[in-house]
Coordinates of C-alpha atoms and ligand atoms in Angstrom, one line a residue:
Chain A
M1 CA 0.0 0.0 0.0
W2 CA 2.5 2.6 1.2
I3 CA 5.1 1.4 -1.3
D4 CA 2.5 1.9 -4.1
I5 CA 1.9 5.4 -3.1
I6 CA 5.6 6.2 -2.9
E7 CA 6.0 4.6 -6.4
V8 CA 3.3 6.7 -7.9
L9 CA 4.6 9.9 -6.2
A10 CA 8.1 9.3 -7.3
K11 CA 7.0 8.6 -10.9
G12 CA 4.8 11.7 -10.9
L13 CA 7.5 13.9 -9.5
T14 CA 10.0 12.7 -12.1
L15 CA 7.5 13.2 -14.8
V16 CA 6.7 16.8 -13.7
L17 CA 10.4 17.7 -13.4
V18 CA 11.3 16.1 -16.7
L19 CA 8.4 17.7 -18.5
S20 CA 9.1 21.2 -17.1
G21 CA 12.8 20.8 -18.1
C22 CA 11.7 19.7 -21.6
A23 CA 9.3 22.6 -21.9
A24 CA 12.0 25.0 -20.9
Y25 CA 14.6 23.7 -23.3
M26 CA 12.0 23.4 -26.1
T27 CA 11.7 27.2 -26.0
L28 CA 15.5 27.5 -26.5
C29 CA 15.4 24.8 -29.1
E30 CA 12.6 26.5 -31.0
R31 CA 14.3 29.9 -30.9
V32 CA 17.6 28.5 -32.2
L33 CA 15.9 26.4 -34.9
M34 CA 13.7 29.3 -36.1
A35 CA 16.7 31.5 -36.1
R36 CA 18.6 29.1 -38.2
M37 CA 15.8 28.7 -40.6
Q38 CA 15.7 32.5 -40.9
L39 CA 19.4 32.8 -41.3
R40 CA 19.9 34.2 -37.9
L41 CA 22.0 33.0 -35.0
G42 CA 19.4 32.9 -32.2
P43 CA 20.2 33.2 -28.5
N44 CA 23.8 32.4 -27.8
R45 CA 24.9 34.8 -25.0
T46 CA 23.8 33.2 -21.8
G47 CA 26.2 30.4 -21.1
P48 CA 27.8 28.1 -23.6
F49 CA 25.7 28.1 -26.8
G50 CA 23.1 30.0 -24.9
L51 CA 22.2 26.9 -22.9
F52 CA 21.3 28.9 -19.8
Q53 CA 18.8 31.0 -21.7
P54 CA 15.7 29.2 -20.4
M55 CA 16.9 29.7 -16.8
A56 CA 17.4 33.4 -17.4
D57 CA 13.9 33.6 -18.9
G58 CA 12.5 31.8 -15.9
I59 CA 14.2 34.0 -13.5
K60 CA 13.0 37.1 -15.3
L61 CA 9.4 35.8 -15.3
I62 CA 9.6 35.0 -11.6
F63 CA 10.7 38.5 -10.6
K64 CA 8.1 40.3 -12.6
E65 CA 5.5 42.4 -10.9
R66 CA 2.4 40.7 -9.6
F67 CA -0.2 42.3 -11.7
Q68 CA -3.9 42.2 -12.3
P69 CA -5.8 44.4 -14.7
A70 CA -8.6 46.6 -13.3
G71 CA -12.0 44.9 -13.5
A72 CA -10.6 41.4 -13.9
D73 CA -12.4 38.6 -12.2
T74 CA -9.9 37.7 -9.5
L75 CA -10.6 34.0 -9.0
T76 CA -10.9 33.0 -12.6
Y77 CA -8.0 35.3 -13.6
W78 CA -5.7 33.4 -11.3
L79 CA -7.3 30.0 -11.9
A80 CA -6.9 30.0 -15.7
P81 CA -3.1 29.5 -15.9
A82 CA -3.3 26.8 -13.2
I83 CA -5.9 25.0 -15.2
A84 CA -3.7 25.2 -18.3
A85 CA -0.7 23.8 -16.6
F86 CA -2.6 21.1 -14.6
I87 CA -4.4 19.7 -17.7
A88 CA -1.2 19.7 -19.7
F89 CA 0.6 17.7 -17.0
F90 CA -2.3 15.5 -16.1
A91 CA -2.9 13.6 -19.4
F92 CA 0.8 12.6 -19.4
G93 CA 0.1 10.3 -16.5
L94 CA -1.5 7.8 -18.9
I95 CA 1.2 7.7 -21.6
P96 CA 3.3 4.5 -21.5
F97 CA 6.9 5.4 -22.0
G98 CA 8.3 1.9 -22.0
P99 CA 7.6 -1.7 -21.0
S100 CA 7.5 -2.7 -17.4
F101 CA 10.7 -3.9 -15.7
E102 CA 11.9 -5.4 -12.4
F103 CA 13.3 -3.1 -9.8
M104 CA 14.2 -4.3 -6.3
G105 CA 11.7 -7.2 -6.6
R106 CA 8.9 -5.0 -7.7
E107 CA 7.4 -4.7 -11.2
I108 CA 7.6 -1.1 -12.2
N109 CA 5.4 0.1 -15.1
L110 CA 6.6 3.1 -17.1
Y111 CA 3.3 4.9 -16.8
I112 CA 1.6 6.4 -13.8
A113 CA -2.0 5.2 -14.3
D114 CA -3.3 2.2 -16.2
V115 CA -6.8 3.3 -16.9
N116 CA -9.0 0.8 -18.6
S117 CA -10.3 3.4 -21.1
G118 CA -7.3 5.6 -21.2
I119 CA -8.2 7.2 -24.5
L120 CA -11.4 8.5 -23.2
V121 CA -9.6 10.1 -20.2
I122 CA -7.1 11.7 -22.5
L123 CA -9.7 13.0 -24.8
A124 CA -11.7 14.3 -21.9
F125 CA -8.8 16.1 -20.4
T126 CA -7.5 17.6 -23.7
S127 CA -11.1 18.9 -24.2
L128 CA -10.9 20.6 -20.8
A129 CA -8.0 22.6 -22.1
V130 CA -10.6 24.9 -23.7
Y131 CA -11.5 26.1 -20.3
D132 CA -8.2 27.8 -19.6
V133 CA -8.5 29.7 -22.9
V134 CA -12.1 30.7 -22.2
L135 CA -11.6 31.7 -18.6
A136 CA -8.3 33.6 -19.2
G137 CA -9.9 35.6 -22.0
W138 CA -13.1 36.3 -20.2
S139 CA -11.7 37.2 -16.8
S140 CA -9.0 39.6 -18.0
N141 CA -11.5 42.2 -19.1
N142 CA -9.8 43.0 -22.3
R143 CA -11.4 42.9 -25.8
Y144 CA -8.3 41.3 -27.4
S145 CA -8.4 38.6 -24.8
I146 CA -12.0 37.8 -25.3
L147 CA -11.7 37.8 -29.1
G148 CA -8.8 35.4 -28.7
S149 CA -10.6 33.1 -26.4
I150 CA -13.8 33.0 -28.6
R151 CA -11.6 32.0 -31.5
G152 CA -9.8 29.5 -29.4
T153 CA -13.0 27.9 -28.1
A154 CA -14.5 27.6 -31.6
Q155 CA -11.3 26.3 -33.0
M156 CA -10.6 23.7 -30.3
I157 CA -14.2 22.4 -30.3
S158 CA -14.2 22.1 -34.1
Y159 CA -11.0 20.3 -34.3
E160 CA -11.7 18.0 -31.4
I161 CA -14.2 16.1 -33.7
P162 CA -11.9 15.0 -36.5
L163 CA -9.2 14.4 -33.8
G164 CA -11.5 12.0 -31.9
L165 CA -12.7 10.4 -35.1
S166 CA -9.1 9.7 -36.3
I167 CA -8.3 8.2 -32.9
L168 CA -11.4 6.1 -33.1
S169 CA -10.3 4.3 -36.2
V170 CA -7.1 3.3 -34.3
V171 CA -9.3 2.1 -31.4
L172 CA -11.3 0.0 -33.9
A173 CA -8.2 -1.7 -35.2
A174 CA -6.7 -2.3 -31.8
G175 CA -9.9 -3.4 -30.2
T176 CA -9.0 -1.7 -26.9
L177 CA -9.2 1.7 -25.2
N178 CA -6.3 1.0 -23.0
L179 CA -3.0 2.8 -24.0
P180 CA -0.5 0.0 -23.1
G181 CA -2.9 -2.3 -25.0
I182 CA -2.7 -0.1 -28.1
V183 CA 1.1 -0.1 -28.0
E184 CA 0.9 -3.9 -27.6
A185 CA -1.3 -4.1 -30.7
Q186 CA 1.4 -2.4 -32.7
A187 CA 4.0 -5.0 -32.0
E188 CA 3.9 -6.3 -35.6
R189 CA 3.0 -3.3 -37.6
W190 CA 2.7 0.4 -36.6
F191 CA -0.8 1.9 -37.1
I192 CA 0.7 4.6 -39.3
W193 CA 1.0 2.0 -42.1
T194 CA -2.5 0.8 -41.8
H195 CA -4.1 4.2 -41.0
P196 CA -2.1 6.9 -42.8
I197 CA -5.1 9.1 -43.4
A198 CA -6.1 9.0 -39.7
F199 CA -2.5 9.9 -38.9
I200 CA -2.5 12.9 -41.2
I201 CA -5.8 14.1 -39.8
F202 CA -4.5 13.6 -36.3
V203 CA -1.4 15.7 -36.9
I204 CA -3.3 18.5 -38.5
C205 CA -5.8 18.6 -35.7
S206 CA -3.0 18.5 -33.1
F207 CA -1.6 21.7 -34.5
A208 CA -5.0 23.2 -34.0
E209 CA -5.5 21.8 -30.6
T210 CA -2.2 23.2 -29.3
N211 CA -2.9 26.6 -30.9
R212 CA 0.4 26.4 -32.8
A213 CA 1.1 28.0 -36.2
P214 CA -0.5 27.8 -38.7
F215 CA -3.6 27.6 -36.4
D216 CA -2.4 30.0 -33.8
L217 CA -5.4 32.3 -34.1
P218 CA -6.2 32.5 -30.4
E219 CA -2.9 34.2 -29.7
A220 CA -2.3 35.8 -33.1
E221 CA 0.3 38.4 -32.2
H222 CA -0.3 40.5 -35.2
E223 CA -4.0 41.0 -34.7
L224 CA -4.8 40.3 -31.1
V225 CA -1.6 41.4 -29.2
A226 CA -1.3 38.0 -27.6
G227 CA -4.9 36.8 -27.6
Y228 CA -6.2 35.2 -24.5
H229 CA -3.1 35.8 -22.4
T230 CA -2.6 39.5 -23.3
E231 CA -3.2 40.6 -19.8
Y232 CA -1.0 37.9 -18.2
G233 CA 2.5 38.6 -17.1
G234 CA 5.2 37.1 -15.0
L235 CA 4.9 33.5 -13.9
K236 CA 1.2 33.4 -14.9
F237 CA 2.2 34.0 -18.4
G238 CA 5.0 31.5 -17.9
M239 CA 2.4 28.9 -16.9
F240 CA 0.5 29.4 -20.2
F241 CA 3.7 29.3 -22.1
M242 CA 4.8 26.1 -20.4
A243 CA 1.4 24.6 -20.8
E244 CA 1.6 25.3 -24.6
Y245 CA 4.9 23.5 -24.9
I246 CA 3.8 20.6 -22.7
N247 CA 0.7 20.3 -24.9
I248 CA 3.0 20.0 -27.9
L249 CA 4.8 17.2 -26.1
L250 CA 1.4 15.7 -25.1
V251 CA -0.1 15.5 -28.6
S252 CA 3.2 14.2 -29.9
A253 CA 3.2 11.5 -27.3
I254 CA -0.4 10.6 -28.1
A255 CA 0.5 10.4 -31.8
I256 CA 3.5 8.2 -31.0
T257 CA 1.4 5.9 -28.8
F258 CA -1.4 5.6 -31.3
F259 CA 0.3 5.6 -34.7
L260 CA 4.1 5.2 -34.3
G261 CA 4.3 2.1 -32.1
G262 CA 4.8 3.9 -28.8
W263 CA 8.1 2.9 -27.3
R264 CA 8.7 0.1 -29.8
G265 CA 11.6 0.2 -32.2
P266 CA 14.5 -1.9 -33.3
G267 CA 16.8 -3.0 -30.5
D268 CA 15.9 -3.1 -26.9
L269 CA 15.8 0.7 -26.2
P270 CA 12.2 1.5 -25.3
V271 CA 12.5 4.9 -23.6
V272 CA 15.2 6.0 -26.0
W273 CA 12.9 5.3 -29.0
F274 CA 10.1 7.1 -27.4
A275 CA 12.3 10.2 -26.8
A276 CA 13.6 10.0 -30.3
K277 CA 10.2 9.9 -31.8
L278 CA 9.1 12.8 -29.6
A279 CA 12.1 14.8 -30.7
V280 CA 11.2 14.3 -34.3
F281 CA 7.6 15.4 -33.7
V282 CA 8.7 18.5 -31.7
F283 CA 11.1 19.4 -34.6
F284 CA 8.2 19.1 -37.0
F285 CA 6.1 21.4 -34.9
M286 CA 8.9 24.0 -35.0
W287 CA 9.6 23.5 -38.6
V288 CA 6.0 24.1 -39.5
R289 CA 5.8 27.2 -37.4
A290 CA 8.9 28.6 -39.1
T291 CA 7.3 28.0 -42.5
L292 CA 3.5 28.3 -42.7
P293 CA 1.6 31.6 -42.3
R294 CA -1.5 31.8 -40.2
V295 CA -4.7 30.7 -41.8
R296 CA -7.7 33.0 -42.0
Y297 CA -10.5 32.4 -39.6
D298 CA -13.1 31.4 -42.2
Q299 CA -10.5 29.1 -43.8
L300 CA -9.9 27.5 -40.5
M301 CA -13.5 26.7 -40.0
T302 CA -14.1 25.6 -43.5
F303 CA -11.1 23.3 -43.4
G304 CA -12.2 21.8 -40.1
W305 CA -15.9 21.2 -40.8
K306 CA -16.0 20.8 -44.6
I307 CA -12.8 18.9 -45.2
L308 CA -11.4 17.3 -42.2
T309 CA -14.6 16.1 -40.5
P310 CA -16.0 14.4 -43.7
I311 CA -12.7 12.8 -44.4
A312 CA -12.4 11.5 -40.9
I313 CA -15.9 10.1 -40.9
A314 CA -15.3 8.4 -44.3
N315 CA -12.0 7.0 -43.0
L316 CA -13.7 5.7 -39.9
I317 CA -16.4 3.9 -41.9
V318 CA -13.8 2.4 -44.2
T319 CA -11.8 1.2 -41.2
A320 CA -14.9 -0.2 -39.6
Y321 CA -15.7 -2.1 -42.8
F322 CA -12.2 -3.7 -42.9
V323 CA -12.2 -4.5 -39.2
L324 CA -15.6 -6.2 -39.5
V325 CA -15.1 -8.1 -42.7
Chain B
M1 CA -9.6 19.8 -56.5
K2 CA -6.5 20.2 -58.7
L3 CA -6.1 23.7 -57.3
Q4 CA -6.3 22.3 -53.7
I5 CA -3.6 19.7 -54.5
G6 CA -1.4 22.4 -56.0
K7 CA -1.8 24.5 -52.8
F8 CA -0.9 21.5 -50.7
M9 CA 2.2 20.7 -52.8
S10 CA 3.4 24.3 -52.6
M11 CA 3.0 24.0 -48.8
L12 CA 5.3 21.0 -48.8
R13 CA 7.7 22.8 -51.1
G14 CA 7.8 25.7 -48.7
L15 CA 8.6 23.3 -45.8
L16 CA 11.5 21.9 -47.8
I17 CA 12.8 25.3 -48.7
V18 CA 12.8 26.4 -45.1
L19 CA 14.7 23.2 -44.1
K20 CA 17.3 23.9 -46.8
Y21 CA 17.8 27.3 -45.3
A22 CA 18.4 25.8 -41.9
F23 CA 21.7 24.4 -43.2
K24 CA 22.9 27.7 -44.7
R25 CA 25.3 30.0 -42.9
P26 CA 23.5 32.6 -40.9
V27 CA 23.9 36.1 -42.3
T28 CA 24.0 37.7 -38.8
L29 CA 27.2 37.9 -36.8
R30 CA 28.1 37.7 -33.2
Y31 CA 28.4 41.4 -33.3
P32 CA 30.9 42.8 -30.7
E33 CA 33.3 39.8 -31.3
K34 CA 32.9 39.7 -35.0
K35 CA 32.4 42.7 -37.2
R36 CA 31.2 43.0 -40.7
D37 CA 33.8 44.2 -43.3
L38 CA 32.4 47.4 -44.5
P39 CA 32.7 48.6 -48.1
E40 CA 35.5 51.2 -48.4
R41 CA 33.1 54.0 -49.1
S42 CA 30.5 53.3 -46.5
K43 CA 29.5 56.4 -44.6
G44 CA 30.2 56.7 -40.9
R45 CA 31.3 59.4 -38.6
H46 CA 32.7 62.7 -40.0
H47 CA 36.3 63.8 -40.1
L48 CA 37.6 67.3 -40.7
T49 CA 40.7 66.8 -42.8
K50 CA 43.8 68.9 -43.3
W51 CA 46.1 69.7 -46.2
A52 CA 49.4 68.0 -46.4
D53 CA 51.1 71.1 -45.0
G54 CA 49.0 71.0 -41.9
L55 CA 46.5 73.8 -42.7
E56 CA 42.9 73.0 -42.2
R57 CA 40.8 72.5 -45.3
C58 CA 37.6 74.0 -43.9
V59 CA 37.2 77.6 -45.0
G60 CA 34.1 78.2 -42.9
C61 CA 31.8 78.7 -45.8
E62 CA 28.8 77.0 -44.1
L63 CA 27.7 75.2 -47.3
C64 CA 27.7 71.9 -45.4
A65 CA 25.4 73.4 -42.7
I66 CA 23.1 74.8 -45.4
V67 CA 22.8 71.6 -47.4
C68 CA 22.4 69.3 -44.4
P69 CA 18.8 67.9 -44.6
S70 CA 18.6 67.2 -40.9
Q71 CA 20.4 70.4 -39.8
A72 CA 23.0 68.5 -37.8
I73 CA 25.9 70.8 -38.6
Y74 CA 26.8 74.0 -36.9
V75 CA 29.7 76.1 -38.2
K76 CA 31.0 79.2 -36.5
P77 CA 33.3 81.0 -38.9
A78 CA 36.1 83.4 -38.0
E79 CA 38.6 85.5 -40.0
N80 CA 42.1 84.3 -40.6
T81 CA 44.8 86.8 -39.6
P82 CA 48.4 86.7 -40.8
D83 CA 49.7 85.6 -37.4
N84 CA 46.8 83.1 -37.1
Q85 CA 46.5 81.4 -40.4
V86 CA 44.4 78.3 -39.8
S87 CA 43.1 77.6 -43.3
K88 CA 44.0 78.6 -46.8
G89 CA 41.0 80.8 -47.4
E90 CA 39.9 84.1 -45.8
R91 CA 37.9 82.3 -43.1
Y92 CA 38.2 79.2 -41.0
A93 CA 35.8 77.4 -38.7
A94 CA 36.3 78.6 -35.2
D95 CA 33.8 76.0 -34.1
Y96 CA 32.4 73.1 -36.0
Q97 CA 29.8 70.7 -34.5
V98 CA 28.0 67.7 -35.9
N99 CA 25.1 66.4 -33.9
M100 CA 25.4 62.7 -34.4
L101 CA 21.9 62.2 -33.0
R102 CA 20.5 64.1 -35.9
C103 CA 22.8 63.1 -38.7
I104 CA 21.4 60.6 -41.1
F105 CA 24.8 59.9 -42.8
C106 CA 23.5 61.0 -46.2
G107 CA 26.9 62.4 -47.1
Y108 CA 25.5 65.7 -48.6
C109 CA 27.9 67.7 -46.5
E110 CA 30.8 65.9 -48.1
E111 CA 29.3 66.6 -51.5
A112 CA 28.7 70.2 -50.8
C113 CA 32.1 71.0 -49.3
P114 CA 34.2 73.1 -51.8
T115 CA 37.5 72.1 -50.2
G116 CA 36.8 68.5 -49.3
A117 CA 37.2 69.4 -45.6
V118 CA 34.4 67.4 -44.2
V119 CA 34.5 63.7 -45.1
L120 CA 32.6 60.7 -43.8
G121 CA 34.7 57.9 -42.5
N122 CA 33.9 54.3 -41.8
D123 CA 33.4 54.3 -38.1
Y124 CA 29.8 53.4 -37.3
E125 CA 29.9 52.5 -33.7
L126 CA 28.7 55.8 -32.4
A127 CA 26.9 55.4 -29.0
G128 CA 26.9 57.5 -25.9
Y129 CA 25.2 57.7 -22.5
D130 CA 23.9 61.3 -22.9
R131 CA 23.0 63.7 -25.7
Q132 CA 25.9 66.0 -24.9
S133 CA 28.5 63.3 -25.7
L134 CA 27.0 62.8 -29.1
I135 CA 27.5 66.3 -30.3
Y136 CA 31.0 66.0 -31.8
T137 CA 32.9 69.3 -31.6
K138 CA 35.7 70.6 -33.7
G139 CA 38.4 69.1 -31.5
M140 CA 36.9 65.6 -31.9
L141 CA 36.3 65.9 -35.6
T142 CA 39.6 67.4 -36.8
E143 CA 42.4 65.0 -37.5
E144 CA 45.6 65.5 -35.5
K145 CA 48.0 65.0 -38.4
P146 CA 47.2 65.3 -42.1
G147 CA 46.0 62.0 -43.6
E148 CA 45.4 60.5 -40.2
S149 CA 41.7 59.7 -40.9
G150 CA 42.6 57.7 -43.9
F151 CA 42.0 60.3 -46.6
D152 CA 44.9 61.3 -48.8
P153 CA 45.9 64.8 -47.7
N154 CA 47.1 65.7 -51.2
R155 CA 43.7 65.1 -52.9
E156 CA 42.1 68.1 -54.6
I157 CA 38.6 67.9 -53.1
Ligands
SF4_401 S1 25.9 63.3 -43.5 FE1 24.0 64.4 -44.1 S2 22.9 64.5 -42.2 FE2 24.9 64.1 -41.6 S3 25.9 66.0 -41.3 FE3 26.3 65.5 -43.4 S4 24.6 66.5 -44.6 FE4 24.0 66.4 -42.4
SF4_402 S1 33.4 71.8 -44.0 FE1 33.4 72.4 -46.1 S2 31.4 73.1 -46.6 FE2 31.5 73.0 -44.3 S3 32.1 75.1 -43.7 FE3 34.0 73.9 -44.0 S4 34.6 74.3 -46.1 FE4 32.5 74.9 -45.9

């Protein structure tokens, strides 16, 4: 009993620390990568190769003034960044990073929770991510924020549908809702080979779900200052920022688990393979951000409802046919 | 449909172009450590040059002050006297100031000058902590020895 609790706490603590570190260094990575793609040097002053830049950024954010705009709704204003960070961290508890192994006579699983219907929990929690956008935009009493949060809500709800449908076809093929079970089902062949259309839909939707370019309308800097977090500064802004990066990691981890065989790969290097696949995905996110311009709002909605959703439904029906027959 | 596919392909092509650029050498430099080699005739801070015999070129005609589009130059002329022959003409500049905060380095002063006294050098690192320090006076602008600022003291203009 006690040892179980200690195990879960230890795993959770490790996960939170590793994820925060990853998010911090993803900012550096993104800045350097984007700089290189734009023929610039990027941050290289703080420490060797600019490696201390995330720490400097963090210290700067911590020492910012504690600020709240006039007329803001205090409780929701302070709650929104916490919701953002919490949801981003939470869903990671279900992702299997590797197979279970023996450690001091105990069998340790490389995931925190083995939920029977893990996919449902993940989908439910990623849907909750709408709330931090809504609450942040509404409570900060700023028209840019509310515009950003309205856009964000509509966008996230619209893209949740094709996202769920694309995952559903994987669920049909695997015959289970349990994440380690889905990884198990890909022992022979990754689902990306049998469900390429679902994979493409999932990747497109994950860009929209994480509010990243080219779907970064909720925080469009050029039109809405910073969208829903315009009025946030200091560590509250840092929370949103970290949540955004952890969300990138999260959707990448989900894509890896569902389509790219999870931790499986040649050789006996489960966690290494997971990290490598994650790195490729993160690079792809940054690459796309450096390339594609933001889509227009009506294009976004048209694309989501008139193109992605029908394709996802058709794909699901075809998958169901092949699974049944 | 064909149009849509074309758009999609151009998106992919864009991605590849951006990736290609990631492997090119950045055009920016680590500035204070590395400096760009400037073209020889790039325009930086001014110099007031002298003739080879050590006399000042500036004859205090104020043409530079008149032509300057941002009114950055102030010239205070004075008469040469036989025992105080500063320049070759009748007058010389008793004071000559260039306000580096106003100057846009257009080089019109250099063009206008009938004696080639004021020239724009290559030094572009002009920064200061207050406004006063960025008004360059005659003492700061005049070269100590002829030809010191890198311009041939025997040139005609
Ligand atoms: S370079 Fe142009 S702006 Fe500067 S002092 Fe000469 S004339 Fe004026
Ligand atoms: S620098 Fe040239 S233009 Fe200006 S006052 Fe002297 S001689 Fe005249």
